[in-house]
mmCIF file of C-alpha atoms and ligand atoms in Angstrom:
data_model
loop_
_atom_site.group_PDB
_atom_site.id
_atom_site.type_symbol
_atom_site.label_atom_id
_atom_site.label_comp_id
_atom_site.label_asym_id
_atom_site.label_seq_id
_atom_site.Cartn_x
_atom_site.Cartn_y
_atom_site.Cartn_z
ATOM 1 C CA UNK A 1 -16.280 -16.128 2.349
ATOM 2 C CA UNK A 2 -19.351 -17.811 1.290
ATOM 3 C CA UNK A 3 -21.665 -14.928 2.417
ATOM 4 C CA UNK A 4 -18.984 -12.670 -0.043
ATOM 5 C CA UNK A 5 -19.540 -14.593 -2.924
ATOM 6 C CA UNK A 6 -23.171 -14.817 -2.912
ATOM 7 C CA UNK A 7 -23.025 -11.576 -2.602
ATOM 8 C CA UNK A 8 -21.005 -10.908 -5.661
ATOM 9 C CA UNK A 9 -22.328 -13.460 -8.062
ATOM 10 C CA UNK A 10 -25.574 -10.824 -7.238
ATOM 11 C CA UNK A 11 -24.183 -7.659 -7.659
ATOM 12 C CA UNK A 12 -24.220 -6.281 -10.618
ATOM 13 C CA UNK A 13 -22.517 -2.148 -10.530
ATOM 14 C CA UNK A 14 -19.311 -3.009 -8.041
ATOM 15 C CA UNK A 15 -16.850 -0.033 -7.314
ATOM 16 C CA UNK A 16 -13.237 -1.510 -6.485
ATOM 17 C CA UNK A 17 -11.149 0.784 -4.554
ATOM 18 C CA UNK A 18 -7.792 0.440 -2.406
ATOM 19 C CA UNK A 19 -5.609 2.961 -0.494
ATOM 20 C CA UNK A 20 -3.949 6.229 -1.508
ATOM 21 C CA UNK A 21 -0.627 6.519 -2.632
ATOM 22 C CA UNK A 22 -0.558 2.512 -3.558
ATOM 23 C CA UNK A 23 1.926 -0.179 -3.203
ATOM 24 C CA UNK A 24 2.074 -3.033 -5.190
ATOM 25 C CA UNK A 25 -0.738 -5.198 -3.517
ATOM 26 C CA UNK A 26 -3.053 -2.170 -3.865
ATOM 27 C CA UNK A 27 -2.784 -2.177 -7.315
ATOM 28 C CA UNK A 28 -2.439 -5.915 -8.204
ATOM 29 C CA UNK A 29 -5.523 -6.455 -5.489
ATOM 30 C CA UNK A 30 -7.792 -3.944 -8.359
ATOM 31 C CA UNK A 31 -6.571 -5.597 -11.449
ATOM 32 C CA UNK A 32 -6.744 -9.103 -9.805
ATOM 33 C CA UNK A 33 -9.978 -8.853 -8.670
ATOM 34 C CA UNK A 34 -11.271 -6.857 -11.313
ATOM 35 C CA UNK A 35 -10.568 -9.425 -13.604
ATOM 36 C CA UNK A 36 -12.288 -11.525 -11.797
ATOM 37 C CA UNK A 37 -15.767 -9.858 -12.011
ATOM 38 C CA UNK A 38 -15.231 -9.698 -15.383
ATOM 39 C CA UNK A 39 -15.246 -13.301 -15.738
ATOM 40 C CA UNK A 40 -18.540 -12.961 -13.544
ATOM 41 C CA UNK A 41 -19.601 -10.670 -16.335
ATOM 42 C CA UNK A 42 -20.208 -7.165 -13.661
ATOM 43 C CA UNK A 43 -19.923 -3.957 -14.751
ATOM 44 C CA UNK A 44 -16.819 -2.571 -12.399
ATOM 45 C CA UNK A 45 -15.180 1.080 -11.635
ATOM 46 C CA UNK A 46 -11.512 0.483 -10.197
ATOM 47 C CA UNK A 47 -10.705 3.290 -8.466
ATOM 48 C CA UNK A 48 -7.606 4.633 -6.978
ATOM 49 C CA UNK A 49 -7.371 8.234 -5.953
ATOM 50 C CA UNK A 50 -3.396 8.787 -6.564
ATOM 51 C CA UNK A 51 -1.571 8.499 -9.659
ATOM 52 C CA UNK A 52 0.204 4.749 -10.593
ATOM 53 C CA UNK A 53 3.844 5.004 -9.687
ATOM 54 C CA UNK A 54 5.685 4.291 -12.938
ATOM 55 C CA UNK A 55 7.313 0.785 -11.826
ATOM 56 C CA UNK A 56 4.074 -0.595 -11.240
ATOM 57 C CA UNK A 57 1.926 0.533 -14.956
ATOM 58 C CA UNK A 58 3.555 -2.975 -16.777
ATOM 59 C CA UNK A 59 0.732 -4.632 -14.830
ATOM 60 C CA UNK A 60 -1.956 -6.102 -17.217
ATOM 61 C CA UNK A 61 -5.087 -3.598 -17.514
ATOM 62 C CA UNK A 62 -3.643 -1.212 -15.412
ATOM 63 C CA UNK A 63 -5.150 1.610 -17.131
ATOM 64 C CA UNK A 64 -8.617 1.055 -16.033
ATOM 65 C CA UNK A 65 -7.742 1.969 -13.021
ATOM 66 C CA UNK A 66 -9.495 5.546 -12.968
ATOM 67 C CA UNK A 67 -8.860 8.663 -10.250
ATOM 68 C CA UNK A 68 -12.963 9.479 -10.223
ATOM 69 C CA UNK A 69 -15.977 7.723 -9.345
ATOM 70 C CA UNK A 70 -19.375 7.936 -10.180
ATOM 71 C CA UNK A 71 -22.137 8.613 -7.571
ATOM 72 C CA UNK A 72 -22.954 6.558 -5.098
ATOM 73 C CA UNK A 73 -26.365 5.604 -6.011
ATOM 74 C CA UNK A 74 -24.821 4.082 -9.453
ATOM 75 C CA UNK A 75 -23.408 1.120 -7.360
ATOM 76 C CA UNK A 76 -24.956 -1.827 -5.895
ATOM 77 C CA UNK A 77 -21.462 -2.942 -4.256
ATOM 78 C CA UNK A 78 -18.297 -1.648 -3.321
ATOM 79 C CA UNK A 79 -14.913 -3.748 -2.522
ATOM 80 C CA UNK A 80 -12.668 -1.733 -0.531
ATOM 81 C CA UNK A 81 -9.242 -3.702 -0.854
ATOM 82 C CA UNK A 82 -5.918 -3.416 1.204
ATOM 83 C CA UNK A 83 -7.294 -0.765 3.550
ATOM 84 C CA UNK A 84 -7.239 -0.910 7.077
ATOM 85 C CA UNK A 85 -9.975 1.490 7.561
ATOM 86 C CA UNK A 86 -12.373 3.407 5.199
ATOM 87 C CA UNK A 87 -10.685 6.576 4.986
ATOM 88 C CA UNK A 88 -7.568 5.446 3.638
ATOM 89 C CA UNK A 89 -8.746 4.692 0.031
ATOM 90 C CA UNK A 90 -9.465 8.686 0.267
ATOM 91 C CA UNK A 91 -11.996 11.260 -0.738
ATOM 92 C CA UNK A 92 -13.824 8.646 -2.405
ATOM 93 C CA UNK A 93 -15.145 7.097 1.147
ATOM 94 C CA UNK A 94 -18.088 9.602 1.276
ATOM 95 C CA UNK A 95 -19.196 7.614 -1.996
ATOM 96 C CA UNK A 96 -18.404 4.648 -0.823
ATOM 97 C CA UNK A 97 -21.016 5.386 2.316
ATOM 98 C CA UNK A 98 -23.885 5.658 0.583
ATOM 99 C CA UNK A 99 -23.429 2.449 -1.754
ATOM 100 C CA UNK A 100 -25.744 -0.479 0.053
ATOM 101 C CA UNK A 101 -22.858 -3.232 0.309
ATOM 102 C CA UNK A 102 -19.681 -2.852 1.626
ATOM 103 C CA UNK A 103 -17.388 -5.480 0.905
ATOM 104 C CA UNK A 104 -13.883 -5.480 2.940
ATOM 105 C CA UNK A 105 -10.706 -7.363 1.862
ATOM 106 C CA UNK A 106 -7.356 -6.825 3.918
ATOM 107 C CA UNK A 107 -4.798 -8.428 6.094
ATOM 108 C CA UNK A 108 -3.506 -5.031 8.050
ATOM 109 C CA UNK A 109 -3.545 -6.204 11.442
ATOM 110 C CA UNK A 110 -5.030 -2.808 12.602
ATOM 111 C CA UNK A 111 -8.184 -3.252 10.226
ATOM 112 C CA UNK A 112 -11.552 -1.640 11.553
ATOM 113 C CA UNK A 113 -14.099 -4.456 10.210
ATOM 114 C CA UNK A 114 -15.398 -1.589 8.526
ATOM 115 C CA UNK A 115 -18.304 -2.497 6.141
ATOM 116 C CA UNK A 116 -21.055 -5.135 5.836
ATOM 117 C CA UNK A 117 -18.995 -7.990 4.697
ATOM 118 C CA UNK A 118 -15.320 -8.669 5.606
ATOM 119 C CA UNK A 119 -12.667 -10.870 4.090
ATOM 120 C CA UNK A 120 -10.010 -10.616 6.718
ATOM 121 C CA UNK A 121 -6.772 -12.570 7.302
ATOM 122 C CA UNK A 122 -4.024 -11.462 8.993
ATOM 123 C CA UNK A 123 -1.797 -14.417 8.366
ATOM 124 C CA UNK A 124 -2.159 -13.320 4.520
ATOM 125 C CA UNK A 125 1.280 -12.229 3.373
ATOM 126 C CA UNK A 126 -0.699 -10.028 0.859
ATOM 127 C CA UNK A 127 -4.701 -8.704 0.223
ATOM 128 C CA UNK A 128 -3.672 -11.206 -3.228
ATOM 129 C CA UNK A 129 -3.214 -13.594 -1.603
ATOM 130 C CA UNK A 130 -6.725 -13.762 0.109
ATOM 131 C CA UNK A 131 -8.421 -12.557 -3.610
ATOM 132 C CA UNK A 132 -6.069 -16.204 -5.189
ATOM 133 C CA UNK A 133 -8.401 -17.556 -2.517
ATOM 134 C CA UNK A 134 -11.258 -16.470 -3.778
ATOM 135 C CA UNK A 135 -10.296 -17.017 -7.500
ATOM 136 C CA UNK A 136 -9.999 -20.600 -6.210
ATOM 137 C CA UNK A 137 -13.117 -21.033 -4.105
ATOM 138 C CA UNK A 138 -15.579 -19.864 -6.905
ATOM 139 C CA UNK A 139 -13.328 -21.963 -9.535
ATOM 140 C CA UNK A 140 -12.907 -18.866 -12.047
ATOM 141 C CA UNK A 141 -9.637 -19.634 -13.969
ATOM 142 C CA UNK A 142 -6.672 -17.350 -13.083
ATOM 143 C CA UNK A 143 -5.567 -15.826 -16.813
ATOM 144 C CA UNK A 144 -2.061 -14.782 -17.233
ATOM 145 C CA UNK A 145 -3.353 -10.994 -16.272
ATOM 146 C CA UNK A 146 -4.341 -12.073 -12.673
ATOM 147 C CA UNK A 147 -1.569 -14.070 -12.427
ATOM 148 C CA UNK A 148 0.591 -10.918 -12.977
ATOM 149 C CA UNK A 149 -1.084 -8.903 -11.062
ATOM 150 C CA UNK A 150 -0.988 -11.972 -8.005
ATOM 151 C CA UNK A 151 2.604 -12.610 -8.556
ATOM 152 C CA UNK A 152 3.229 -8.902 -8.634
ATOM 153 C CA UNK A 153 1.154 -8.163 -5.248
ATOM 154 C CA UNK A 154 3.299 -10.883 -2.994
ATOM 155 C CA UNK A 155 6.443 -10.148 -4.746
ATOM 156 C CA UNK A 156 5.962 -6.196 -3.502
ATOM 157 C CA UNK A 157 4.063 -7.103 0.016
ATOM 158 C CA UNK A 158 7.094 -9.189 1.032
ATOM 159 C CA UNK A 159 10.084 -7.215 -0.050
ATOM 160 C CA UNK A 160 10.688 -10.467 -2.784
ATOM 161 C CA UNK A 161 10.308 -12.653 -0.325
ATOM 162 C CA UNK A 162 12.583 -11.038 2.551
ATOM 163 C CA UNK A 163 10.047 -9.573 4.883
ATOM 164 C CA UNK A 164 8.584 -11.139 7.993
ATOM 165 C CA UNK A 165 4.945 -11.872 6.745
ATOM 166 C CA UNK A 166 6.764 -14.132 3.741
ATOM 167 C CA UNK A 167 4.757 -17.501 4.336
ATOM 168 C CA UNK A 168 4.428 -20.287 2.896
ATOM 169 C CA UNK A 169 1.660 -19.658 0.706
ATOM 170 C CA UNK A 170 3.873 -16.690 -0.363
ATOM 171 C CA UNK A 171 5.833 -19.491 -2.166
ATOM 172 C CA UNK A 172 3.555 -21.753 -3.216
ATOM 173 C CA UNK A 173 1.597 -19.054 -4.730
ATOM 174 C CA UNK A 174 3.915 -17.372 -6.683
ATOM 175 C CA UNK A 175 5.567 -20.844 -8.340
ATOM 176 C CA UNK A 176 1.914 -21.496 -8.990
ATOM 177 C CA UNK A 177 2.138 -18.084 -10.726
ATOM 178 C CA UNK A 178 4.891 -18.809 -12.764
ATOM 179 C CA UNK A 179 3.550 -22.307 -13.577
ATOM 180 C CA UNK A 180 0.602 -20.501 -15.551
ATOM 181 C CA UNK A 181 3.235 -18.443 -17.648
ATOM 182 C CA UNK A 182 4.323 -15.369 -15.127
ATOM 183 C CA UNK A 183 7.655 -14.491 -15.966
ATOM 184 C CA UNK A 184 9.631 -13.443 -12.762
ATOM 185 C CA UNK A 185 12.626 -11.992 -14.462
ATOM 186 C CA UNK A 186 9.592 -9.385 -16.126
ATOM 187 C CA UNK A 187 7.804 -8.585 -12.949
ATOM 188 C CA UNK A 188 10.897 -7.964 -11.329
ATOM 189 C CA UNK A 189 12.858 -5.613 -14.353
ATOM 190 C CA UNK A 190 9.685 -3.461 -13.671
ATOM 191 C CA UNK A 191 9.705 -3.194 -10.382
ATOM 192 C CA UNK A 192 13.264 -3.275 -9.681
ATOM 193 C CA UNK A 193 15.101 -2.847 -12.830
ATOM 194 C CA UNK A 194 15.827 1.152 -13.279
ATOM 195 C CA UNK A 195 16.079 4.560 -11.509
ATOM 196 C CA UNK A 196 16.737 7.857 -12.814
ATOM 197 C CA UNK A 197 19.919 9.864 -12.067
ATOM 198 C CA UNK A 198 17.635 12.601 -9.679
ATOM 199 C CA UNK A 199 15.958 9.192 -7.816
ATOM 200 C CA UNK A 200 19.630 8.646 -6.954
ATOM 201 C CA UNK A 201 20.361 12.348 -5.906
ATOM 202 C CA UNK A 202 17.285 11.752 -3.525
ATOM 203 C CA UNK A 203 18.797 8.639 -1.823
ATOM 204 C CA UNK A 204 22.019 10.990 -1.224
ATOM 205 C CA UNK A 205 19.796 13.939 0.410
ATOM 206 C CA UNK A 206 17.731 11.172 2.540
ATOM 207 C CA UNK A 207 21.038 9.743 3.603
ATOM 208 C CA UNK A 208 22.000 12.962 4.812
ATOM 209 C CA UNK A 209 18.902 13.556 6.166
ATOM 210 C CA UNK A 210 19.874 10.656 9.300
ATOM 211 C CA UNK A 211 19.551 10.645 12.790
ATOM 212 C CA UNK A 212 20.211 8.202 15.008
ATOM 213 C CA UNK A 213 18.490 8.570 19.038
ATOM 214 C CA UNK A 214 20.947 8.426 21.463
ATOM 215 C CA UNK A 215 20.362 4.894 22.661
ATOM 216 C CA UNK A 216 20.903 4.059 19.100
ATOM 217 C CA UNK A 217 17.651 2.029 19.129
ATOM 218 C CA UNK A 218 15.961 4.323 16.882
ATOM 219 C CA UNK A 219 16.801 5.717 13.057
ATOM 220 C CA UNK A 220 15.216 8.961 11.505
ATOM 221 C CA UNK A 221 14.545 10.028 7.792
ATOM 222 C CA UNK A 222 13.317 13.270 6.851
ATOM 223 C CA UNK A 223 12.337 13.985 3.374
ATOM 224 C CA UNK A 224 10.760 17.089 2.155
ATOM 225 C CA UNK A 225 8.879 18.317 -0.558
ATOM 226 C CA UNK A 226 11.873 20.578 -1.687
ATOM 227 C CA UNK A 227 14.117 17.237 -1.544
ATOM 228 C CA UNK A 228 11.944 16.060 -4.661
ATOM 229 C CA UNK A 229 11.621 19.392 -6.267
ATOM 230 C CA UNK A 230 15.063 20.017 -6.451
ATOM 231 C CA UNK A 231 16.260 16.022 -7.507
ATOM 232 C CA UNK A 232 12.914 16.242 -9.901
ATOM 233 C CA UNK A 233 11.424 12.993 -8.736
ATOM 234 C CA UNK A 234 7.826 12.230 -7.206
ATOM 235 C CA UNK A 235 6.690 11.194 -3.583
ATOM 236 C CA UNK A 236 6.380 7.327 -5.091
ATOM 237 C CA UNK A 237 10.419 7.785 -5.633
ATOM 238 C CA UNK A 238 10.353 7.745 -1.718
ATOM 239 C CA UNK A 239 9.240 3.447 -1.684
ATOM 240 C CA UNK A 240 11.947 1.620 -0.398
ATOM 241 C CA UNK A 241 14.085 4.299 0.996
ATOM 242 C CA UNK A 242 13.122 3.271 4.503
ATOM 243 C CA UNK A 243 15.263 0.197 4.470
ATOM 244 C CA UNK A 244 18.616 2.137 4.102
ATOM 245 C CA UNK A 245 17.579 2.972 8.032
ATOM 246 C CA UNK A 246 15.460 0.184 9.332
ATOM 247 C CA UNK A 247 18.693 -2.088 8.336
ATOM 248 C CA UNK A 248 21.209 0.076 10.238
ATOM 249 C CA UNK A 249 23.004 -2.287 12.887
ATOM 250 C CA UNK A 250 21.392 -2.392 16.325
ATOM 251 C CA UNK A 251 18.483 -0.137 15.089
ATOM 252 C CA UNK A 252 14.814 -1.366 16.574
ATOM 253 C CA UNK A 253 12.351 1.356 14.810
ATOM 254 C CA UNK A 254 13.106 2.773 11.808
ATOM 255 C CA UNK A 255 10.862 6.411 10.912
ATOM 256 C CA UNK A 256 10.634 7.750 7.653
ATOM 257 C CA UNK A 257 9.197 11.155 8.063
ATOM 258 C CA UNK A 258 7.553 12.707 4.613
ATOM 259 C CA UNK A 259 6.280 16.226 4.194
ATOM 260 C CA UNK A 260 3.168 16.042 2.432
ATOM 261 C CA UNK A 261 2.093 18.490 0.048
ATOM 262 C CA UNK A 262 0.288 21.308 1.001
ATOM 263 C CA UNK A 263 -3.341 20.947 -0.623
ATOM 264 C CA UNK A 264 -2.753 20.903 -3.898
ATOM 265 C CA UNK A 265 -2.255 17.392 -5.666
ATOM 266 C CA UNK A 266 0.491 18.520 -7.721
ATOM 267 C CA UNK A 267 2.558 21.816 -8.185
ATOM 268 C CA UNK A 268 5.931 22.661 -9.562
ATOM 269 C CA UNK A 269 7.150 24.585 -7.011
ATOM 270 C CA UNK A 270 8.712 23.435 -3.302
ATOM 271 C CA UNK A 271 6.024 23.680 -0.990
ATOM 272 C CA UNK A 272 6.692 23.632 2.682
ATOM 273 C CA UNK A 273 3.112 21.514 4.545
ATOM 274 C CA UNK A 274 2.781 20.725 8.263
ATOM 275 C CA UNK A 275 1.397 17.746 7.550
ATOM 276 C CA UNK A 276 3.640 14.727 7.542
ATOM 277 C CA UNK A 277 3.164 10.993 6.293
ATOM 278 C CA UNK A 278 5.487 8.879 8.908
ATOM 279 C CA UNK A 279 6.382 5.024 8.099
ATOM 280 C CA UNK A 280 7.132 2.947 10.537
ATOM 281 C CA UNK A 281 9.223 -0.493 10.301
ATOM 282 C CA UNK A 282 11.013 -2.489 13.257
ATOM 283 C CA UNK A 283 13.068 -5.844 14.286
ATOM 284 C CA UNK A 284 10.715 -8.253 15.593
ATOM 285 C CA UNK A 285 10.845 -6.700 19.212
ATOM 286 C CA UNK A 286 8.351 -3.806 18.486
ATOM 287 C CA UNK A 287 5.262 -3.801 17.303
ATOM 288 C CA UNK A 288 4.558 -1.046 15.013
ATOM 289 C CA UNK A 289 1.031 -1.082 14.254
ATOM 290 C CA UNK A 290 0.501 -0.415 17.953
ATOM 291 C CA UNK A 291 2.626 3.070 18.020
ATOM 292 C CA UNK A 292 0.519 3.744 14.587
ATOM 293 C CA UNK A 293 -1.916 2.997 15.556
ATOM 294 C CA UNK A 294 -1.477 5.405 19.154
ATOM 295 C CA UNK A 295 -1.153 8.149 16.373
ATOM 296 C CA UNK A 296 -3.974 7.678 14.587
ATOM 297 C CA UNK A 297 -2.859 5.253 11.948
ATOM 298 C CA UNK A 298 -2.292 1.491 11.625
ATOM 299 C CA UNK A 299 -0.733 -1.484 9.329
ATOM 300 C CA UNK A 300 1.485 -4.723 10.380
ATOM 301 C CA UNK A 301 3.495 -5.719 13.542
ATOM 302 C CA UNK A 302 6.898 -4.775 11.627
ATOM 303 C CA UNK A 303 5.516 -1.926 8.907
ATOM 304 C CA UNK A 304 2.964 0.633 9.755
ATOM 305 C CA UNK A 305 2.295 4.755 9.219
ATOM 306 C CA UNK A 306 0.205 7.020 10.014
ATOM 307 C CA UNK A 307 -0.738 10.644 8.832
ATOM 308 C CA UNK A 308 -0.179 13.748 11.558
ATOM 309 C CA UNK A 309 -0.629 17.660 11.080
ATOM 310 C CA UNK A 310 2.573 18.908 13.478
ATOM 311 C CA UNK A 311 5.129 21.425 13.602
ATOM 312 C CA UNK A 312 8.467 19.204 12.431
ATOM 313 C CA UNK A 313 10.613 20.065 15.155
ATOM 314 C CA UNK A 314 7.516 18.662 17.638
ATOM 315 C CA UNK A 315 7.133 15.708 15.342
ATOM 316 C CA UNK A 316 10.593 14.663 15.811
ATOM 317 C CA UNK A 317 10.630 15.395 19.687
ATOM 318 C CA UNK A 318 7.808 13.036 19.747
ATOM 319 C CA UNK A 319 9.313 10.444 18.006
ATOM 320 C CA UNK A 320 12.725 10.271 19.935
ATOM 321 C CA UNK A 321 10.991 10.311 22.785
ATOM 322 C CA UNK A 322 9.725 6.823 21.468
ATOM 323 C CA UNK A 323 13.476 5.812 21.612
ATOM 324 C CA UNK A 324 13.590 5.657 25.546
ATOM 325 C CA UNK A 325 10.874 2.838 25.169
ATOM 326 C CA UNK A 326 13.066 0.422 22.843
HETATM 327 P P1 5GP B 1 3.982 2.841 4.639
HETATM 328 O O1 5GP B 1 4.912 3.102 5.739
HETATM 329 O O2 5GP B 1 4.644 2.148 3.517
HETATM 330 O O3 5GP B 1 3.148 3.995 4.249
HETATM 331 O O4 5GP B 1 2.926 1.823 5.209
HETATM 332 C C1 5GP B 1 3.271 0.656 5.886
HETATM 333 C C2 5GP B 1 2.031 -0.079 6.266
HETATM 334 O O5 5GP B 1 1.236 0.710 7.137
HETATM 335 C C3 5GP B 1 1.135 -0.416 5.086
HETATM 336 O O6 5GP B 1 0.618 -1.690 5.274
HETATM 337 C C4 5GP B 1 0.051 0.623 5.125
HETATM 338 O O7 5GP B 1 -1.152 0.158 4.632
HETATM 339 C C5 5GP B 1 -0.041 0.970 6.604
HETATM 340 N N1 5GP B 1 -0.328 2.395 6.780
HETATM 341 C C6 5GP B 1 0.455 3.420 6.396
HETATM 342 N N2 5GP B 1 -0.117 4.604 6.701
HETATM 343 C C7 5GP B 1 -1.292 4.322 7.293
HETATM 344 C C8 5GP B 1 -2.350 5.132 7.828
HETATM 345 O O8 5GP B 1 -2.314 6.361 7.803
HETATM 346 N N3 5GP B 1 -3.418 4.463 8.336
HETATM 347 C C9 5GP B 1 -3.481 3.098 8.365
HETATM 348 N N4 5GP B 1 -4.570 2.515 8.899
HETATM 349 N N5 5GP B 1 -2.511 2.321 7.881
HETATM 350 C C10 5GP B 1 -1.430 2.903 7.342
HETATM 351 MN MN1 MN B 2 -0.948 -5.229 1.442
#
């Protein structure tokens, strides 16, 4: 940590960045510790390559966050955040290759070391948690923006508290949080508080969309892109649904299968890809990062995914066949 913050009190162009299609802690980890080069007076470009979802843009200074980078040469630094390896933050990682420092801060089990420098702790319920570190470490003040953005990163990374990586810092943390003026009733109205009427015709489609293996160790969820096109909601209307199935009684690995779209970033017709995003969340007898991780991919013990180009029928085979394991 001490190596990291020489570094940064030296650095003076830093590109922030953190993974595609972002969860709370991706986003809070920008803001958070974008905020707190400002204090350090650097000139910063927070990157994300996806869109915010909508339950996350209350977040103080959200709208810096930007979808384009400059060129690599322009920075001095960049702080990869919440990424288990390079690629995930996106297209943006052949920038980030050719800036001198690479800074990495995660707690994904599966992480690379990627980079020059890295911040890495797995016992962190959250990549905020390990920047309220740093906040604390180089004494720069935590504003009621960070604090937001902190409070907002745990609340998400630990399912409000419910998950298995909710510590005790988790806690401690967030009452901190609240202590300098973070109102949790807020945070959680955002993040929480509303759906549409077609976000609740999805939950009926994915519902239907169950299959249990035979053992009945193992719970499926297919969702396509014509699932969203015809209940009008977006691919960050899919967060959460994996619970409906990890939570089943009995059930050891839960799979959330997503068709991706195919190319194209956005388009208003169905499209039918072969390539699939697959979540992965289990009961504390599986370790999930492991099977990701066999796939390509990576994240916790109890909440990993991975990306895979397949036909769907030999996606599926695949993954029952993970059933006879459990
Ligand atoms: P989700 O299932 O919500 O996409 O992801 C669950 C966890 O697995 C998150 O911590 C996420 O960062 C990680 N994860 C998901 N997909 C990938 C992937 O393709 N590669 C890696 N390395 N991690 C992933
Ligand atoms: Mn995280």
């Amino acid at each position: 940590m001490d190596q990291i913050i020489h570094h940064l009190k030296n650095s003076n162009n830093v590109l922030l960045a953190s993974h595609i299609n972002p969860d709370g802690d991706a986003i809070a980890s920008l803001l958070s510790m974008g905020i707190l080069l400002d204090t350090l007076n650097k000139q910063t470009t927070v990157y994300n390559q996806s869109p915010i979802p909508s339950r996350h843009r209350f977040l103080p200074s959200v709208q810096r966050i930007v979808q384009n980078v400059n060129s690599g040469n322009y920075y001095d630094t960049a702080i990869i955040l919440d990424c288990g390896d390079l690629q995930r933050i996106g297209k943006a990682a052949v920038t980030v290759n050719r800036i001198p420092v690479v800074i990495n801060i995660d707690h994904h089990i599966t992480n690379t070391r990627f980079g020059d420098f890295q911040l890495i702790d797995t016992s962190a319920c959250a990549t905020v948690e390990i920047i309220y570190r740093l906040f604390k470490k180089m004494d720069v003040p935590i504003n009621l923006s960070a604090a937001t953005s902190i409070y907002t990163g745990i609340l998400t990374d630990t399912g409000s508290f419910r998950f298995s990586n909710t510590n005790r810092a988790a806690f401690e943390i967030c009452a901190e949080m609240a202590a300098l003026g973070v109102d949790p009733y807020y945070a959680a109205k955002h993040i929480y508080g509303t759906y549409s009427l077609g976000q609740l015709k999805l939950i009926n489609l994915a519902i239907e969309s169950i299959e249990i293996s035979q053992n009945g160790k193992l719970s499926l969820m297919t969702l396509t892109q014509s699932m969203l096109y015809e209940t009008g909601t977006l691919p960050e209307d899919i967060n959460g649904l994996i619970s409906y199935i990890k939570n089943i009684e009995n059930i050891k690995l839960a799979v959330l299968i997503q068709e991706q779209m195919d190319g194209k970033e956005k388009s208003t017709q169905p499209q039918r890809g072969q390539r699939f995003h697959v979540s992965l969340r289990s009961d504390e007898t599986v370790d999930v990062a492991a099977i990701a991780a066999s796939f390509g991919g990576g994240g916790h013990p109890r909440a990993a995914g991975f990306s895979i180009e397949s036909k769907v029928v030999d996606l599926k085979k695949r993954i029952f066949s993970l059933a006879e394991t459990l």
